[in-house]
Coordinates of C-alpha atoms and ligand atoms in Angstrom, one line a residue:
M1 CA 112.1 72.6 137.2
A2 CA 114.9 71.5 134.8
S3 CA 118.1 70.7 136.6
E4 CA 121.3 72.4 135.5
Q5 CA 122.8 69.0 134.7
D6 CA 119.9 68.2 132.3
V7 CA 120.1 71.5 130.6
R8 CA 123.8 71.3 130.3
A9 CA 123.5 67.9 128.6
R10 CA 120.9 69.2 126.2
L11 CA 123.1 72.2 125.3
Q12 CA 126.1 70.0 124.8
R13 CA 124.1 68.1 122.1
A14 CA 123.2 71.4 120.5
G15 CA 126.9 72.7 120.7
Q16 CA 125.7 75.7 122.8
E17 CA 127.0 75.0 126.3
H18 CA 128.5 78.5 126.5
L19 CA 125.0 79.7 127.4
L20 CA 125.6 78.4 130.9
R21 CA 128.9 80.1 131.5
F22 CA 127.5 82.6 134.1
C23 CA 125.0 80.2 135.6
A24 CA 127.0 79.3 138.7
E25 CA 127.2 82.9 139.8
L26 CA 123.5 83.8 139.4
A27 CA 121.1 84.2 142.3
P28 CA 118.4 81.5 142.6
G29 CA 115.7 83.5 140.8
P30 CA 117.5 84.5 137.7
R31 CA 119.2 81.1 137.6
A32 CA 115.9 79.3 137.6
A33 CA 114.6 81.7 134.8
L34 CA 117.7 81.0 132.7
L35 CA 117.4 77.2 133.1
A36 CA 113.7 77.4 132.2
E37 CA 114.4 79.4 129.1
L38 CA 117.1 77.0 128.0
A39 CA 115.1 73.9 128.9
A40 CA 112.5 75.1 126.4
L41 CA 115.0 75.0 123.5
E42 CA 114.9 71.6 121.8
P43 CA 118.5 70.5 121.3
E44 CA 118.4 69.2 117.7
A45 CA 116.3 72.2 116.5
L46 CA 118.7 74.6 118.3
R47 CA 121.8 73.0 116.7
E48 CA 120.1 73.2 113.3
H49 CA 119.0 76.7 113.8
C50 CA 122.5 77.9 114.7
R51 CA 124.1 75.9 111.9
R52 CA 121.6 77.3 109.3
A53 CA 122.1 80.9 110.5
A54 CA 125.9 80.8 110.2
A55 CA 125.7 79.0 106.8
A56 CA 123.1 81.4 105.4
C57 CA 125.1 84.3 106.5
A58 CA 128.2 83.0 104.8
R59 CA 126.5 83.0 101.4
P60 CA 127.2 86.1 99.3
P61 CA 124.3 88.5 99.1
G62 CA 123.0 89.9 95.8
P63 CA 121.0 88.8 92.8
A64 CA 120.7 85.1 92.3
P65 CA 122.8 84.3 89.2
D66 CA 120.2 82.3 87.2
L67 CA 117.1 84.1 88.4
A68 CA 116.5 86.4 85.4
A69 CA 115.8 83.5 83.0
R70 CA 113.3 81.9 85.5
L71 CA 111.4 85.0 86.3
R72 CA 108.0 86.0 84.8
P73 CA 105.3 88.5 85.7
L74 CA 102.0 87.0 86.9
P75 CA 99.7 86.2 83.9
P76 CA 97.2 89.0 83.4
E77 CA 94.2 86.7 84.1
R78 CA 95.5 86.2 87.6
V79 CA 95.6 89.9 88.3
G80 CA 92.6 92.1 89.3
S81 CA 92.6 95.8 89.8
A82 CA 90.9 98.3 92.0
Y83 CA 91.3 101.1 89.5
R84 CA 91.8 99.7 86.0
G85 CA 89.1 98.3 83.8
D86 CA 85.4 97.7 84.4
A87 CA 83.7 99.6 87.3
G88 CA 80.8 97.1 87.0
M89 CA 83.2 94.2 87.9
R90 CA 84.4 96.1 90.9
R91 CA 80.8 96.6 92.1
L92 CA 80.3 92.9 91.7
W93 CA 83.4 92.1 93.7
E94 CA 82.5 94.5 96.4
S95 CA 79.0 93.1 96.7
E96 CA 80.4 89.6 97.0
G97 CA 82.8 90.8 99.7
F98 CA 80.0 92.4 101.7
H99 CA 77.9 89.3 101.2
Q100 CA 80.6 87.1 102.7
I101 CA 81.3 89.5 105.6
S102 CA 77.5 89.7 106.3
R103 CA 77.5 85.9 106.6
N104 CA 80.4 86.0 109.2
K105 CA 82.6 84.2 106.8
V106 CA 85.5 86.7 106.9
A107 CA 88.1 87.5 109.6
V108 CA 91.0 89.9 109.8
L109 CA 94.4 88.9 111.1
L110 CA 96.9 91.4 112.2
L111 CA 100.6 90.7 112.3
A112 CA 101.8 92.7 115.3
G113 CA 104.7 90.7 116.7
G114 CA 107.5 92.9 115.3
Q115 CA 109.9 94.8 117.5
G116 CA 109.7 98.0 115.4
T117 CA 113.4 98.7 115.9
R118 CA 113.6 101.2 113.1
L119 CA 110.8 103.3 114.5
G120 CA 112.7 103.1 117.8
V121 CA 109.8 103.1 120.3
T122 CA 109.7 100.8 123.3
Y123 CA 106.0 99.9 122.9
P124 CA 104.1 98.0 120.2
K125 CA 103.9 100.0 116.9
G126 CA 100.1 99.7 116.9
M127 CA 100.0 101.9 120.0
Y128 CA 101.8 104.7 118.0
Q129 CA 99.9 107.8 117.0
V130 CA 101.3 109.7 114.1
G131 CA 100.0 113.1 115.2
L132 CA 96.5 113.2 113.7
P133 CA 94.1 115.9 115.1
S134 CA 92.1 113.1 116.7
Q135 CA 95.4 111.6 118.2
K136 CA 94.1 108.1 117.2
T137 CA 96.6 105.3 117.3
L138 CA 97.1 102.7 114.5
Y139 CA 95.2 100.2 116.6
Q140 CA 92.3 102.6 117.0
L141 CA 92.1 103.4 113.3
Q142 CA 92.0 99.6 112.5
A143 CA 89.4 98.9 115.2
E144 CA 87.1 101.6 113.8
R145 CA 87.5 100.3 110.2
I146 CA 86.4 96.9 111.5
R147 CA 83.3 98.5 113.1
R148 CA 82.5 100.5 110.0
V149 CA 82.8 97.5 107.6
E150 CA 80.6 95.4 109.9
Q151 CA 78.0 98.2 109.8
L152 CA 78.2 98.6 106.0
A153 CA 77.8 94.8 105.5
G154 CA 75.0 94.6 108.0
E155 CA 73.1 97.5 106.4
R156 CA 73.3 95.9 103.0
H157 CA 72.1 92.6 104.1
G158 CA 69.9 93.5 107.0
T159 CA 71.9 91.5 109.5
R160 CA 74.2 92.1 112.5
C161 CA 77.5 90.6 111.6
V162 CA 80.9 90.1 113.2
L163 CA 84.4 90.4 111.8
P164 CA 86.6 88.7 114.3
W165 CA 90.0 90.3 114.8
Y166 CA 92.9 87.9 115.3
I167 CA 96.1 89.6 116.5
M168 CA 99.4 87.8 116.4
T169 CA 101.8 89.3 119.0
S170 CA 105.2 88.3 120.4
E171 CA 106.9 88.2 123.8
F172 CA 107.6 91.9 123.2
T173 CA 104.1 93.0 122.2
L174 CA 101.6 90.7 123.9
G175 CA 101.6 92.2 127.4
P176 CA 101.4 95.9 126.4
T177 CA 98.9 95.2 123.6
V178 CA 96.5 93.4 126.0
K179 CA 96.9 96.2 128.5
F180 CA 96.3 98.9 125.9
F181 CA 93.2 97.2 124.5
K182 CA 91.7 96.8 128.0
E183 CA 92.5 100.5 128.8
Q184 CA 90.8 101.5 125.6
D185 CA 87.8 99.3 126.3
F186 CA 88.6 97.3 123.1
F187 CA 87.6 100.4 121.1
C188 CA 84.0 99.3 121.6
L189 CA 84.5 95.9 120.0
D190 CA 83.3 92.8 121.8
P191 CA 86.4 91.4 123.5
N192 CA 85.2 87.9 122.6
N193 CA 85.8 88.8 119.0
V194 CA 89.4 90.0 119.5
V195 CA 91.7 87.0 119.7
M196 CA 95.3 87.6 120.6
F197 CA 97.9 84.9 120.3
E198 CA 101.7 84.8 120.6
Q199 CA 104.3 83.8 118.0
R200 CA 107.5 81.9 118.9
M201 CA 110.9 83.3 119.6
L202 CA 114.3 82.2 118.3
P203 CA 117.8 82.8 119.6
A204 CA 119.9 85.4 117.8
V205 CA 123.2 83.8 116.7
T206 CA 126.8 85.0 116.1
F207 CA 128.3 84.8 112.7
D208 CA 130.1 81.6 113.8
G209 CA 126.9 79.9 114.9
K210 CA 126.8 80.5 118.7
A211 CA 123.5 81.6 120.3
I212 CA 124.0 85.0 122.0
L213 CA 123.5 85.7 125.7
E214 CA 121.9 89.1 126.1
R215 CA 122.4 89.1 129.8
K216 CA 124.1 86.7 132.1
D217 CA 120.6 85.2 132.8
K218 CA 118.9 85.6 129.4
V219 CA 119.4 84.4 125.9
A220 CA 118.9 87.0 123.1
L221 CA 115.6 85.9 121.6
A222 CA 113.8 87.5 118.7
P223 CA 110.4 86.8 117.2
D224 CA 110.6 84.3 114.4
G225 CA 109.4 86.7 111.7
N226 CA 105.9 87.4 110.4
G227 CA 106.0 83.9 108.8
G228 CA 106.0 82.7 112.3
L229 CA 102.3 83.0 111.8
Y230 CA 101.9 79.5 110.6
C231 CA 103.5 77.8 113.7
A232 CA 101.6 80.3 115.9
L233 CA 98.3 79.3 114.3
A234 CA 98.9 75.7 115.1
D235 CA 100.4 76.3 118.6
H236 CA 97.3 78.2 119.7
Q237 CA 94.6 76.3 117.7
V238 CA 93.6 79.6 116.0
L239 CA 92.2 77.8 112.8
E240 CA 90.0 75.7 115.1
D241 CA 88.7 78.9 116.6
M242 CA 88.0 80.2 113.1
E243 CA 86.2 77.0 112.2
R244 CA 84.0 77.2 115.2
R245 CA 83.0 80.7 114.2
G246 CA 82.4 79.7 110.6
V247 CA 85.2 81.8 109.2
E248 CA 86.3 80.8 105.7
F249 CA 88.3 83.7 104.4
V250 CA 91.1 85.6 106.2
H251 CA 92.5 89.0 105.5
V252 CA 96.1 89.2 106.8
Y253 CA 97.8 92.5 107.1
C254 CA 100.7 94.4 108.8
V255 CA 100.3 96.7 111.7
D256 CA 102.1 99.7 110.2
N257 CA 100.2 100.6 107.1
I258 CA 98.0 103.6 108.2
L259 CA 95.8 103.3 105.1
V260 CA 95.1 99.6 105.4
R261 CA 91.5 98.6 104.4
L262 CA 90.6 95.8 106.8
A263 CA 88.6 93.1 105.1
D264 CA 88.4 95.2 102.0
P265 CA 85.1 93.9 100.5
V266 CA 86.4 94.5 96.9
F267 CA 89.6 92.5 97.5
I268 CA 87.8 89.7 99.4
G269 CA 85.1 89.6 96.7
F270 CA 87.6 89.4 93.9
C271 CA 89.5 86.6 95.6
V272 CA 86.3 84.6 96.4
L273 CA 84.9 85.0 92.9
Q274 CA 88.2 83.9 91.4
G275 CA 88.2 80.8 93.5
A276 CA 91.6 81.8 94.9
D277 CA 93.1 80.1 98.0
C278 CA 95.7 82.8 98.4
G279 CA 96.0 86.4 97.2
A280 CA 98.1 89.5 97.6
K281 CA 97.3 93.1 97.2
V282 CA 100.1 94.9 95.3
V283 CA 100.9 98.5 94.4
E284 CA 102.8 99.6 91.3
K285 CA 106.5 100.1 92.1
A286 CA 107.4 103.8 92.1
Y287 CA 110.7 103.3 90.4
P288 CA 112.8 100.3 89.3
E289 CA 115.2 100.3 92.3
E290 CA 112.4 100.8 94.9
P291 CA 113.2 98.5 97.8
V292 CA 110.0 96.4 97.8
G293 CA 109.5 92.7 97.1
V294 CA 108.0 91.9 93.7
V295 CA 105.1 89.5 93.3
C296 CA 105.9 87.4 90.3
Q297 CA 106.5 83.8 89.2
V298 CA 109.8 81.8 89.4
D299 CA 109.6 78.7 87.2
G300 CA 105.9 79.3 87.0
V301 CA 105.4 79.3 90.8
P302 CA 104.0 82.5 92.5
Q303 CA 106.5 84.1 94.8
V304 CA 107.7 87.4 96.3
V305 CA 111.2 88.1 95.0
E306 CA 113.2 90.5 97.2
Y307 CA 114.5 93.6 95.5
S308 CA 118.0 92.6 96.4
E309 CA 117.7 89.4 94.5
I310 CA 116.6 91.1 91.2
S311 CA 119.4 92.4 89.0
P312 CA 119.2 96.2 88.1
E313 CA 118.8 95.1 84.4
T314 CA 115.8 92.9 85.2
A315 CA 114.3 95.6 87.5
Q316 CA 114.5 98.1 84.6
L317 CA 112.6 95.9 82.0
R318 CA 109.5 97.6 80.7
R319 CA 106.3 96.6 78.8
P320 CA 105.5 98.1 75.4
D321 CA 103.3 100.8 77.2
G322 CA 106.4 101.9 79.2
S323 CA 105.3 100.4 82.6
L324 CA 107.7 98.3 84.5
L325 CA 107.5 94.5 83.7
Y326 CA 108.1 93.6 87.4
S327 CA 106.0 96.3 89.0
A328 CA 103.8 94.4 91.4
G329 CA 105.1 95.7 94.8
N330 CA 104.2 93.5 97.7
I331 CA 102.5 95.4 100.6
C332 CA 102.0 92.6 103.1
N333 CA 98.2 92.5 102.6
H334 CA 97.0 89.0 101.9
F335 CA 93.9 86.9 101.4
F336 CA 93.9 83.2 102.5
T337 CA 91.2 80.7 102.7
R338 CA 91.0 78.9 106.0
G339 CA 91.5 75.6 104.1
F340 CA 94.7 76.9 102.6
L341 CA 96.0 78.0 106.0
Q342 CA 95.2 74.6 107.4
T343 CA 97.2 72.8 104.6
V344 CA 100.1 75.1 105.2
T345 CA 100.2 74.6 109.0
R346 CA 99.8 70.8 108.6
E347 CA 102.1 70.1 105.6
F348 CA 104.1 73.0 104.3
E349 CA 105.4 75.0 107.2
P350 CA 108.5 72.9 107.8
L351 CA 109.5 73.6 104.1
L352 CA 109.7 77.4 104.6
T353 CA 113.2 78.6 104.4
P354 CA 114.1 81.2 107.1
H355 CA 115.6 84.5 105.9
V356 CA 118.7 86.0 107.5
A357 CA 118.7 89.5 109.0
V358 CA 122.0 90.8 110.2
K359 CA 121.4 93.0 113.2
K360 CA 123.0 94.7 116.2
V361 CA 122.2 92.4 119.1
P362 CA 123.1 93.5 122.7
Y363 CA 125.2 90.9 124.5
V364 CA 127.4 90.2 127.5
D365 CA 131.2 89.9 127.0
E366 CA 133.4 87.2 128.4
E367 CA 133.5 89.1 131.7
G368 CA 129.8 89.4 131.8
N369 CA 129.6 93.1 131.0
P370 CA 126.6 94.3 128.9
V371 CA 127.7 95.5 125.5
K372 CA 125.6 97.5 123.0
P373 CA 127.3 96.8 119.7
I374 CA 127.8 99.7 117.3
K375 CA 127.9 97.5 114.2
P376 CA 125.9 94.3 113.4
N377 CA 127.2 91.4 115.3
G378 CA 124.4 88.8 115.1
I379 CA 122.0 87.0 112.9
K380 CA 118.2 86.8 113.4
M381 CA 116.4 84.2 111.4
E382 CA 112.9 85.1 110.2
K383 CA 110.3 83.4 108.2
F384 CA 108.1 85.6 106.0
V385 CA 104.4 85.4 105.7
F386 CA 104.4 85.5 101.9
D387 CA 106.7 82.5 101.6
V388 CA 103.6 80.3 101.4
F389 CA 102.5 81.7 98.0
Q390 CA 104.5 78.9 96.4
F391 CA 102.0 76.4 97.8
A392 CA 98.9 78.0 96.5
K393 CA 96.8 76.1 94.0
N394 CA 95.1 79.3 92.8
F395 CA 97.1 82.4 93.5
V396 CA 95.8 85.9 92.5
A397 CA 97.1 89.4 92.8
F398 CA 95.1 92.6 93.2
E399 CA 96.5 96.0 92.2
V400 CA 95.5 99.0 94.4
L401 CA 96.5 102.6 94.3
R402 CA 99.3 103.5 96.7
D403 CA 97.9 106.9 97.6
E404 CA 94.6 105.2 98.7
E405 CA 95.9 102.1 100.4
F406 CA 99.6 102.0 101.3
S407 CA 101.7 104.2 103.6
P408 CA 103.7 102.2 106.1
L409 CA 105.2 103.5 109.3
K410 CA 108.7 102.0 109.4
N411 CA 111.2 104.7 110.5
A412 CA 111.6 107.6 112.9
D413 CA 111.1 111.1 111.5
S414 CA 114.8 111.5 110.8
A415 CA 114.4 109.2 107.8
D416 CA 113.1 110.4 104.4
R417 CA 110.5 107.8 103.9
D418 CA 107.9 105.7 105.7
T419 CA 107.9 108.0 108.8
P420 CA 105.2 109.3 111.2
S421 CA 105.1 112.5 109.1
T422 CA 104.6 110.6 105.8
A423 CA 102.0 108.4 107.3
R424 CA 100.1 111.3 108.8
R425 CA 100.2 113.3 105.5
A426 CA 99.1 110.2 103.5
L427 CA 96.0 109.8 105.7
L428 CA 95.1 113.5 105.8
A429 CA 95.7 113.9 102.0
Q430 CA 93.3 111.0 101.4
H431 CA 90.6 112.5 103.6
Y432 CA 91.1 115.9 101.9
R433 CA 90.6 114.2 98.5
W434 CA 87.5 112.3 99.8
A435 CA 86.0 115.6 101.1
L436 CA 86.5 117.3 97.7
Q437 CA 85.1 114.3 95.9
A438 CA 82.0 114.5 98.2
G439 CA 81.5 118.1 97.1
A440 CA 83.1 120.1 99.9
H441 CA 85.4 123.0 99.5
F442 CA 87.9 124.6 101.9
L443 CA 88.4 128.2 102.9
D444 CA 91.5 130.0 104.0
A445 CA 91.8 132.2 107.1
H446 CA 90.1 135.0 105.1
G447 CA 87.2 132.9 103.9
V448 CA 88.7 132.6 100.4
Q449 CA 88.2 129.2 98.7
L450 CA 91.4 127.1 98.6
P451 CA 92.3 125.5 95.2
E452 CA 90.8 122.2 94.4
M453 CA 93.4 119.5 94.2
P454 CA 91.5 116.2 94.0
S455 CA 94.6 114.3 92.6
L456 CA 96.8 115.5 95.5
P457 CA 99.6 112.9 96.0
S458 CA 100.2 111.5 99.5
S459 CA 103.7 113.0 99.7
A460 CA 102.3 116.5 99.6
E461 CA 100.9 118.4 102.6
P462 CA 97.2 119.0 101.8
P463 CA 96.1 122.7 101.6
A464 CA 93.7 122.2 104.5
V465 CA 93.6 119.7 107.4
C466 CA 90.7 117.3 107.1
E467 CA 90.3 114.1 109.2
I468 CA 87.4 111.8 108.8
S469 CA 86.7 109.1 111.4
P470 CA 86.7 105.6 110.0
L471 CA 83.3 105.2 111.7
V472 CA 81.9 107.7 109.3
S473 CA 83.6 106.5 106.1
Y474 CA 85.6 103.4 105.3
S475 CA 86.8 104.2 101.8
G476 CA 85.3 107.6 101.0
E477 CA 81.6 106.5 100.9
G478 CA 78.7 108.3 102.4
L479 CA 80.2 111.7 102.9
E480 CA 78.0 113.8 100.6
V481 CA 75.3 114.1 103.2
Y482 CA 77.6 116.0 105.5
L483 CA 79.8 117.8 103.1
R484 CA 78.2 118.5 99.7
G485 CA 78.2 122.2 98.6
Q486 CA 79.7 123.5 101.9
G487 CA 82.8 125.4 102.5
F488 CA 84.9 124.6 105.6
P489 CA 87.8 126.3 107.4
S490 CA 90.7 124.2 108.3
P491 CA 90.8 121.9 110.3
L492 CA 87.7 120.0 109.5
I493 CA 87.1 117.0 111.7
L494 CA 84.3 114.7 110.9
D495 CA 83.6 113.2 114.3
E496 CA 82.7 109.6 114.9
N497 CA 79.9 109.9 117.5
R498 CA 77.3 111.8 115.6
A499 CA 79.3 112.4 112.4
R500 CA 79.1 116.1 113.2
V501 CA 81.2 118.6 111.5
L502 CA 83.3 120.6 114.0
Q503 CA 84.3 124.1 112.9
P504 CA 86.6 125.6 115.5
Ligands
UTP1 P1 108.7 94.6 109.7 O1 109.4 93.7 108.8 O2 108.5 96.0 109.2 O3 109.4 94.6 111.1 O4 107.3 94.0 110.0 P2 109.1 95.4 112.4 O5 109.5 94.5 113.5 O6 107.7 96.0 112.5 O7 110.1 96.6 112.4 P3 111.7 96.6 112.4 O8 112.2 95.8 111.2 O9 112.1 96.0 113.7 O10 112.0 98.0 112.3 C1 106.3 93.9 109.1 C2 105.1 93.4 109.8 O11 105.3 92.1 110.3 C3 105.1 92.1 111.7 C4 105.3 93.5 112.2 O12 104.6 93.7 113.4 C5 104.7 94.2 111.0 O13 103.3 94.2 111.1 N1 106.0 91.1 112.3 C6 107.4 91.2 112.1 C7 105.6 90.1 113.1 O14 104.3 90.0 113.4 N2 106.4 89.3 113.7 C8 107.8 89.3 113.4 O15 108.5 88.5 114.0 C9 108.2 90.3 112.6

């Protein structure tokens, strides 16, 4: 165990000795825990972290002055589309994606270390269920999409294949996530193919560069952002595990997008056939000021530029056909080759610049009383997963339809966007559209046919409730056999076990 004297000397070097100010009055257990926590902080790194946080926070926010002249959209030859252009090409990409999945060359990697503060639940966001008739959680929907995509790839190629699921967690999410997966029997996946690992934590810092004590015996630590992925991959030899399994291509995604297509064969196939080392799915921005990062180029280098960095004039620029020039909204849905991830972890990770998030961080005052601040008082430093795009040799983007692929759960229902209600509606509207496309129709309480609305947007409540298990259909395929030419009362639940249609 580290002695108090040692720890004090290290903290002095880091300029953070105040973290020990209650140490003398602590009971032996909490005292040992605090010393262990502090001993794990490397003095020079801690000093630099606190200095950078305070300095970054002092810089004025807003658009970078010279950015407009350096910004360009991605060249069209670097952009594929799930909905524009040649359907034959999309079949080719899909077939390549399934081919790679069937050869066990593909893995999915979930970023699930976030604290979900905006949603305001005390458990990991993946355990949240948005109120679907089936009451499935986000984790369950994802697990079932993995099983379905394995099945589809296996059927096409006459093999049994495995899509390993890597899950990055944090101190906040690891314990409950492991427990939940065990309770749920890993959603019928082989536990050997579900690999959980933990990202690092960093101290939250005051505006004048002092690490914050959350309790007398605990430093306020926060996960190091979803770009903490690259350190975590190295810390836990995750890429070595992938290599042992023969994985070459990795689909990285966020926990909160209820419509996420895990290991989407079309996207994987597009990236592989383009020879890409790094790729991003994008959706068209809904309006110029929409607060999403834009995938574009700065000085010819691919990047995600935050909406706050783009001036309103630049955000408004349009192409001759009226569409926004900078319209490629980033949805945290990425393709990486294992080789690229290896280069990033070995060479480029230290070059990533952390981003500043100003937050309300609970702390203890000078007398040791716990305080819940009502306004932001601290800085959390986070790296972002997309900040490695700049290092790609062959970067591509792939446009997808928002209604089909993107509805994130960020906020509690009191907000007007990205809530449990909007996520639930998006999924049910999609399943309703799929059912209509498969030739079903829906009946009201009197048996009268409801209007057909195949282009129903995700923001609208569908006229009937229809939920289709991901084990039955991954992206709308294979539903005709159950639905064509039939009329159903609401709700229609296409059940996973025998794909039977329940009509209450
Ligand atoms: P968000 O930026 O939306 O953060 O994460 P969050 O933690 O989920 O929610 P708030 O901001 O506290 O309300 C986008 C994705 O990145 C993951 C999240 O789990 C989510 O999948 N993430 C975020 C991490 O894996 N680690 C982090 O340190 C932060």
